Amino acid sequence: MSKKLQRMCIACRIKKEKSNMLRVAQDKNNNLILDHKFKAFGRGAYVCCNKECIKKAQKIRALNRALKCNTDDNIFEDLLIAAAAHNLTEQ
């Protein structure tokens, strides 16, 4: 496993393979998007594909700090849906 493909989760601070994580990207207009292909331009933050890390990131406001902007709860709902879909495709 190459270190180049590892990213750190903003909630649990554990390094994992990029393919096992979700990326939230921020564009020039400070809009937050869920980056499924890991190629969106702009600042990004990674979170593990599990409910606990997403809830922890929301609780400790990790996305606010990582992306240096205010986030709303909609992005966390999108993350939970994406994590559920990712976990279904893994099985």
CSV table of N, CA, C and O in Angstrom, one decimal:
chain,number,residue,atom,x,y,z
A,1,MET,N,0.9,-1.2,0.0
A,1,MET,CA,0.0,0.0,0.0
A,1,MET,C,0.9,1.2,0.0
A,1,MET,O,1.7,1.4,0.9
A,2,SER,N,0.7,2.1,-1.0
A,2,SER,CA,1.5,3.3,-1.1
A,2,SER,C,1.1,4.4,-0.1
A,2,SER,O,-0.1,4.6,0.1
A,3,LYS,N,2.1,5.1,0.4
A,3,LYS,CA,1.7,6.2,1.3
A,3,LYS,C,1.1,7.3,0.6
A,3,LYS,O,0.3,8.1,1.2
A,4,LYS,N,1.3,7.4,-0.7
A,4,LYS,CA,0.8,8.5,-1.5
A,4,LYS,C,-0.7,8.4,-1.6
A,4,LYS,O,-1.4,9.4,-1.7
A,5,LEU,N,-1.3,7.2,-1.5
A,5,LEU,CA,-2.7,7.0,-1.6
A,5,LEU,C,-3.4,7.1,-0.2
A,5,LEU,O,-4.6,6.8,-0.1
A,6,GLN,N,-2.7,7.4,0.8
A,6,GLN,CA,-3.3,7.5,2.2
A,6,GLN,C,-3.7,8.9,2.5
A,6,GLN,O,-3.0,9.8,2.2
A,7,ARG,N,-4.8,9.0,3.2
A,7,ARG,CA,-5.3,10.3,3.7
A,7,ARG,C,-5.7,10.2,5.1
A,7,ARG,O,-6.1,9.1,5.6
A,8,MET,N,-5.7,11.3,5.9
A,8,MET,CA,-6.1,11.3,7.3
A,8,MET,C,-7.5,11.7,7.5
A,8,MET,O,-7.9,12.7,6.9
A,9,CYS,N,-8.2,11.0,8.3
A,9,CYS,CA,-9.6,11.3,8.6
A,9,CYS,C,-9.6,12.5,9.5
A,9,CYS,O,-8.9,12.6,10.4
A,10,ILE,N,-10.5,13.5,9.2
A,10,ILE,CA,-10.6,14.7,10.0
A,10,ILE,C,-11.2,14.5,11.4
A,10,ILE,O,-11.1,15.3,12.3
A,11,ALA,N,-11.9,13.4,11.5
A,11,ALA,CA,-12.5,13.1,12.8
A,11,ALA,C,-11.7,12.2,13.7
A,11,ALA,O,-11.3,12.6,14.8
A,12,CYS,N,-11.3,11.0,13.2
A,12,CYS,CA,-10.5,10.1,14.1
A,12,CYS,C,-9.0,10.2,14.0
A,12,CYS,O,-8.3,9.6,14.7
A,13,ARG,N,-8.6,11.0,12.9
A,13,ARG,CA,-7.1,11.2,12.7
A,13,ARG,C,-6.3,10.0,12.4
A,13,ARG,O,-5.1,9.9,12.6
A,14,ILE,N,-7.0,9.0,11.8
A,14,ILE,CA,-6.3,7.7,11.4
A,14,ILE,C,-6.1,7.8,9.9
A,14,ILE,O,-7.0,8.2,9.1
A,15,LYS,N,-4.9,7.4,9.4
A,15,LYS,CA,-4.6,7.4,8.0
A,15,LYS,C,-5.2,6.1,7.4
A,15,LYS,O,-5.0,5.0,8.0
A,16,LYS,N,-5.9,6.2,6.3
A,16,LYS,CA,-6.4,5.1,5.6
A,16,LYS,C,-6.3,5.3,4.1
A,16,LYS,O,-5.9,6.4,3.7
A,17,GLU,N,-6.5,4.3,3.3
A,17,GLU,CA,-6.5,4.4,1.9
A,17,GLU,C,-7.5,5.4,1.4
A,17,GLU,O,-8.6,5.4,1.9
A,18,LYS,N,-7.2,6.1,0.4
A,18,LYS,CA,-8.1,7.2,-0.1
A,18,LYS,C,-9.4,6.6,-0.6
A,18,LYS,O,-10.4,7.2,-0.4
A,19,SER,N,-9.3,5.4,-1.1
A,19,SER,CA,-10.5,4.7,-1.7
A,19,SER,C,-11.5,4.3,-0.6
A,19,SER,O,-12.7,4.1,-0.9
A,20,ASN,N,-11.1,4.3,0.6
A,20,ASN,CA,-12.0,3.9,1.7
A,20,ASN,C,-12.5,5.1,2.5
A,20,ASN,O,-13.0,4.9,3.6
A,21,MET,N,-12.4,6.3,1.9
A,21,MET,CA,-12.8,7.5,2.6
A,21,MET,C,-13.7,8.3,1.7
A,21,MET,O,-13.9,8.0,0.5
A,22,LEU,N,-14.3,9.3,2.3
A,22,LEU,CA,-15.2,10.2,1.5
A,22,LEU,C,-14.5,11.6,1.5
A,22,LEU,O,-13.9,12.0,2.5
A,23,ARG,N,-14.6,12.3,0.4
A,23,ARG,CA,-14.0,13.6,0.3
A,23,ARG,C,-15.0,14.7,0.2
A,23,ARG,O,-15.9,14.6,-0.7
A,24,VAL,N,-14.9,15.7,0.9
A,24,VAL,CA,-15.7,16.9,0.8
A,24,VAL,C,-14.8,18.0,0.2
A,24,VAL,O,-13.7,18.3,0.8
A,25,ALA,N,-15.2,18.7,-0.8
A,25,ALA,CA,-14.4,19.7,-1.5
A,25,ALA,C,-15.1,21.0,-1.4
A,25,ALA,O,-16.3,21.1,-1.3
A,26,GLN,N,-14.3,22.1,-1.4
A,26,GLN,CA,-14.8,23.4,-1.3
A,26,GLN,C,-14.3,24.2,-2.6
A,26,GLN,O,-13.1,24.2,-2.8
A,27,ASP,N,-15.3,24.7,-3.3
A,27,ASP,CA,-14.9,25.4,-4.5
A,27,ASP,C,-14.6,26.9,-4.2
A,27,ASP,O,-14.5,27.3,-3.0
A,28,LYS,N,-14.3,27.7,-5.2
A,28,LYS,CA,-13.9,29.1,-5.1
A,28,LYS,C,-15.0,29.9,-4.4
A,28,LYS,O,-14.7,30.9,-3.7
A,29,ASN,N,-16.3,29.5,-4.5
A,29,ASN,CA,-17.4,30.3,-4.0
A,29,ASN,C,-17.8,29.8,-2.6
A,29,ASN,O,-18.9,30.0,-2.1
A,30,ASN,N,-16.9,29.0,-2.0
A,30,ASN,CA,-17.2,28.4,-0.6
A,30,ASN,C,-18.4,27.4,-0.6
A,30,ASN,O,-19.0,27.2,0.4
A,31,ASN,N,-18.8,26.9,-1.8
A,31,ASN,CA,-19.8,25.8,-1.8
A,31,ASN,C,-19.2,24.5,-1.5
A,31,ASN,O,-18.1,24.2,-2.0
A,32,LEU,N,-19.8,23.7,-0.6
A,32,LEU,CA,-19.3,22.4,-0.3
A,32,LEU,C,-20.0,21.3,-1.1
A,32,LEU,O,-21.2,21.3,-1.3
A,33,ILE,N,-19.2,20.4,-1.7
A,33,ILE,CA,-19.7,19.3,-2.5
A,33,ILE,C,-19.0,18.0,-2.0
A,33,ILE,O,-17.9,18.0,-1.5
A,34,LEU,N,-19.8,17.0,-2.2
A,34,LEU,CA,-19.2,15.6,-2.0
A,34,LEU,C,-18.5,15.2,-3.2
A,34,LEU,O,-19.1,15.1,-4.3
A,35,ASP,N,-17.2,14.9,-3.1
A,35,ASP,CA,-16.4,14.6,-4.3
A,35,ASP,C,-16.2,13.1,-4.4
A,35,ASP,O,-15.4,12.5,-3.8
A,36,HIS,N,-17.1,12.5,-5.2
A,36,HIS,CA,-17.0,11.0,-5.4
A,36,HIS,C,-15.8,10.5,-6.1
A,36,HIS,O,-15.4,9.4,-5.9
A,37,LYS,N,-15.3,11.3,-7.0
A,37,LYS,CA,-14.2,10.9,-7.9
A,37,LYS,C,-12.8,11.4,-7.4
A,37,LYS,O,-11.8,11.1,-8.0
A,38,PHE,N,-12.8,12.1,-6.2
A,38,PHE,CA,-11.5,12.6,-5.6
A,38,PHE,C,-10.8,13.5,-6.6
A,38,PHE,O,-9.5,13.6,-6.5
A,39,LYS,N,-11.4,14.2,-7.5
A,39,LYS,CA,-10.7,15.0,-8.4
A,39,LYS,C,-11.2,16.4,-8.5
A,39,LYS,O,-10.8,17.2,-9.3
A,40,ALA,N,-12.2,16.8,-7.7
A,40,ALA,CA,-12.7,18.1,-7.7
A,40,ALA,C,-11.7,19.2,-7.3
A,40,ALA,O,-10.8,18.9,-6.4
A,41,PHE,N,-11.7,20.3,-8.0
A,41,PHE,CA,-10.7,21.3,-7.8
A,41,PHE,C,-11.1,22.1,-6.5
A,41,PHE,O,-12.2,22.3,-6.2
A,42,GLY,N,-10.1,22.4,-5.7
A,42,GLY,CA,-10.3,23.2,-4.5
A,42,GLY,C,-9.9,22.5,-3.3
A,42,GLY,O,-9.4,21.3,-3.3
A,43,ARG,N,-10.0,23.1,-2.1
A,43,ARG,CA,-9.6,22.6,-0.9
A,43,ARG,C,-10.5,21.4,-0.5
A,43,ARG,O,-11.7,21.4,-0.8
A,44,GLY,N,-10.0,20.4,0.1
A,44,GLY,CA,-10.7,19.2,0.4
A,44,GLY,C,-10.4,18.6,1.8
A,44,GLY,O,-9.3,18.9,2.3
A,45,ALA,N,-11.3,17.8,2.3
A,45,ALA,CA,-11.1,17.1,3.6
A,45,ALA,C,-11.7,15.7,3.4
A,45,ALA,O,-12.7,15.5,2.7
A,46,TYR,N,-11.0,14.8,4.1
A,46,TYR,CA,-11.4,13.4,4.1
A,46,TYR,C,-12.0,12.9,5.4
A,46,TYR,O,-11.5,13.4,6.5
A,47,VAL,N,-13.0,12.1,5.3
A,47,VAL,CA,-13.6,11.5,6.5
A,47,VAL,C,-13.8,10.0,6.2
A,47,VAL,O,-14.1,9.6,5.0
A,48,CYS,N,-13.7,9.1,7.2
A,48,CYS,CA,-13.9,7.7,7.1
A,48,CYS,C,-15.4,7.4,6.6
A,48,CYS,O,-16.3,8.2,6.8
A,49,CYS,N,-15.5,6.3,6.0
A,49,CYS,CA,-16.9,5.8,5.5
A,49,CYS,C,-17.7,5.1,6.6
A,49,CYS,O,-18.2,4.1,6.3
A,50,ASN,N,-17.7,5.7,7.8
A,50,ASN,CA,-18.5,5.1,8.8
A,50,ASN,C,-19.3,6.2,9.5
A,50,ASN,O,-18.9,7.3,9.6
A,51,LYS,N,-20.4,5.8,10.1
A,51,LYS,CA,-21.3,6.7,10.7
A,51,LYS,C,-20.7,7.4,11.9
A,51,LYS,O,-20.9,8.6,12.2
A,52,GLU,N,-19.9,6.7,12.7
A,52,GLU,CA,-19.3,7.2,13.9
A,52,GLU,C,-18.4,8.4,13.6
A,52,GLU,O,-18.4,9.4,14.2
A,53,CYS,N,-17.5,8.3,12.5
A,53,CYS,CA,-16.6,9.3,12.2
A,53,CYS,C,-17.3,10.5,11.6
A,53,CYS,O,-17.0,11.7,11.9
A,54,ILE,N,-18.4,10.3,10.9
A,54,ILE,CA,-19.2,11.4,10.3
A,54,ILE,C,-19.8,12.2,11.4
A,54,ILE,O,-19.8,13.4,11.5
A,55,LYS,N,-20.4,11.5,12.4
A,55,LYS,CA,-21.1,12.1,13.5
A,55,LYS,C,-20.1,12.9,14.4
A,55,LYS,O,-20.3,14.0,14.8
A,56,LYS,N,-18.9,12.3,14.6
A,56,LYS,CA,-17.8,13.0,15.3
A,56,LYS,C,-17.4,14.2,14.6
A,56,LYS,O,-17.1,15.2,15.3
A,57,ALA,N,-17.2,14.1,13.3
A,57,ALA,CA,-16.8,15.3,12.5
A,57,ALA,C,-17.8,16.4,12.7
A,57,ALA,O,-17.4,17.6,12.8
A,58,GLN,N,-19.1,16.1,12.7
A,58,GLN,CA,-20.1,17.1,12.9
A,58,GLN,C,-20.1,17.7,14.3
A,58,GLN,O,-20.1,18.9,14.5
A,59,LYS,N,-19.9,16.8,15.3
A,59,LYS,CA,-19.9,17.3,16.7
A,59,LYS,C,-18.7,18.2,17.0
A,59,LYS,O,-18.9,19.2,17.7
A,60,ILE,N,-17.5,17.8,16.5
A,60,ILE,CA,-16.3,18.6,16.9
A,60,ILE,C,-16.1,19.7,15.8
A,60,ILE,O,-15.0,20.4,15.9
A,61,ARG,N,-17.0,19.8,14.9
A,61,ARG,CA,-16.9,20.9,13.8
A,61,ARG,C,-15.5,20.8,13.0
A,61,ARG,O,-14.9,21.8,12.7
A,62,ALA,N,-15.2,19.5,12.7
A,62,ALA,CA,-13.9,19.3,12.0
A,62,ALA,C,-13.9,19.8,10.6
A,62,ALA,O,-12.9,20.3,10.1
A,63,LEU,N,-15.1,19.8,9.9
A,63,LEU,CA,-15.1,20.3,8.6
A,63,LEU,C,-14.9,21.8,8.6
A,63,LEU,O,-14.3,22.4,7.7
A,64,ASN,N,-15.5,22.5,9.6
A,64,ASN,CA,-15.3,23.9,9.7
A,64,ASN,C,-13.8,24.3,9.8
A,64,ASN,O,-13.4,25.2,9.1
A,65,ARG,N,-13.1,23.6,10.6
A,65,ARG,CA,-11.7,23.9,10.8
A,65,ARG,C,-10.9,23.5,9.5
A,65,ARG,O,-10.0,24.2,9.1
A,66,ALA,N,-11.2,22.3,9.0
A,66,ALA,CA,-10.4,21.8,7.8
A,66,ALA,C,-10.6,22.6,6.6
A,66,ALA,O,-9.6,22.9,5.9
A,67,LEU,N,-11.8,23.1,6.4
A,67,LEU,CA,-12.1,23.8,5.2
A,67,LEU,C,-12.2,25.3,5.4
A,67,LEU,O,-12.4,26.1,4.5
A,68,LYS,N,-12.0,25.8,6.6
A,68,LYS,CA,-12.0,27.2,7.0
A,68,LYS,C,-13.2,27.9,6.5
A,68,LYS,O,-13.2,29.0,5.9
A,69,CYS,N,-14.4,27.3,6.8
A,69,CYS,CA,-15.7,27.9,6.4
A,69,CYS,C,-16.8,27.3,7.4
A,69,CYS,O,-16.5,26.4,8.1
A,70,ASN,N,-17.9,27.9,7.3
A,70,ASN,CA,-19.1,27.4,8.1
A,70,ASN,C,-19.8,26.4,7.2
A,70,ASN,O,-20.0,26.6,6.0
A,71,THR,N,-20.1,25.3,7.9
A,71,THR,CA,-20.8,24.2,7.2
A,71,THR,C,-22.2,24.1,7.8
A,71,THR,O,-22.5,24.4,8.9
A,72,ASP,N,-23.1,23.6,6.9
A,72,ASP,CA,-24.5,23.3,7.4
A,72,ASP,C,-24.7,21.8,7.5
A,72,ASP,O,-23.8,21.0,7.1
A,73,ASP,N,-25.8,21.4,8.1
A,73,ASP,CA,-26.0,20.0,8.3
A,73,ASP,C,-26.3,19.2,7.1
A,73,ASP,O,-26.3,17.9,7.1
A,74,ASN,N,-26.6,19.8,6.0
A,74,ASN,CA,-26.9,19.1,4.7
A,74,ASN,C,-25.7,18.3,4.2
A,74,ASN,O,-25.9,17.2,3.7
A,75,ILE,N,-24.5,18.8,4.4
A,75,ILE,CA,-23.4,18.1,3.9
A,75,ILE,C,-23.2,16.8,4.7
A,75,ILE,O,-22.8,15.8,4.2
A,76,PHE,N,-23.5,16.8,6.0
A,76,PHE,CA,-23.4,15.6,6.8
A,76,PHE,C,-24.4,14.6,6.5
A,76,PHE,O,-24.1,13.4,6.5
A,77,GLU,N,-25.6,15.0,6.1
A,77,GLU,CA,-26.6,14.1,5.6
A,77,GLU,C,-26.2,13.4,4.4
A,77,GLU,O,-26.3,12.2,4.2
A,78,ASP,N,-25.6,14.2,3.5
A,78,ASP,CA,-25.1,13.6,2.2
A,78,ASP,C,-23.9,12.6,2.5
A,78,ASP,O,-23.8,11.6,1.8
A,79,LEU,N,-23.1,13.0,3.5
A,79,LEU,CA,-22.0,12.1,3.8
A,79,LEU,C,-22.5,10.7,4.4
A,79,LEU,O,-22.0,9.7,4.1
A,80,LEU,N,-23.6,10.8,5.2
A,80,LEU,CA,-24.2,9.6,5.8
A,80,LEU,C,-24.8,8.7,4.7
A,80,LEU,O,-24.6,7.5,4.7
A,81,ILE,N,-25.4,9.3,3.7
A,81,ILE,CA,-26.0,8.6,2.6
A,81,ILE,C,-24.9,7.9,1.8
A,81,ILE,O,-25.0,6.8,1.4
A,82,ALA,N,-23.8,8.7,1.5
A,82,ALA,CA,-22.7,8.2,0.7
A,82,ALA,C,-22.0,7.1,1.4
A,82,ALA,O,-21.6,6.1,0.8
A,83,ALA,N,-21.8,7.2,2.7
A,83,ALA,CA,-21.2,6.1,3.5
A,83,ALA,C,-22.0,4.9,3.5
A,83,ALA,O,-21.4,3.8,3.4
A,84,ALA,N,-23.3,5.0,3.6
A,84,ALA,CA,-24.2,3.8,3.6
A,84,ALA,C,-24.1,3.1,2.2
A,84,ALA,O,-24.0,1.9,2.1
A,85,ALA,N,-24.0,3.9,1.1
A,85,ALA,CA,-23.9,3.4,-0.2
A,85,ALA,C,-22.5,2.7,-0.4
A,85,ALA,O,-22.4,1.7,-1.0
A,86,HIS,N,-21.5,3.3,0.1
A,86,HIS,CA,-20.1,2.8,0.0
A,86,HIS,C,-20.0,1.5,0.7
A,86,HIS,O,-19.4,0.5,0.2
A,87,ASN,N,-20.6,1.4,1.9
A,87,ASN,CA,-20.5,0.2,2.7
A,87,ASN,C,-21.3,-1.0,2.0
A,87,ASN,O,-21.0,-2.1,2.2
A,88,LEU,N,-22.4,-0.6,1.3
A,88,LEU,CA,-23.2,-1.6,0.6
A,88,LEU,C,-22.4,-2.2,-0.6
A,88,LEU,O,-22.5,-3.4,-0.9
A,89,THR,N,-21.7,-1.3,-1.3
A,89,THR,CA,-20.9,-1.8,-2.4
A,89,THR,C,-19.7,-2.6,-2.0
A,89,THR,O,-19.2,-3.4,-2.8
A,90,GLU,N,-19.2,-2.4,-0.8
A,90,GLU,CA,-18.0,-3.1,-0.3
A,90,GLU,C,-18.3,-4.6,-0.1
A,90,GLU,O,-17.5,-5.5,-0.2
A,91,GLN,N,-19.6,-4.9,0.3
A,91,GLN,CA,-19.9,-6.2,0.7
A,91,GLN,C,-20.2,-7.1,-0.5
A,91,GLN,O,-20.3,-7.0,-1.5
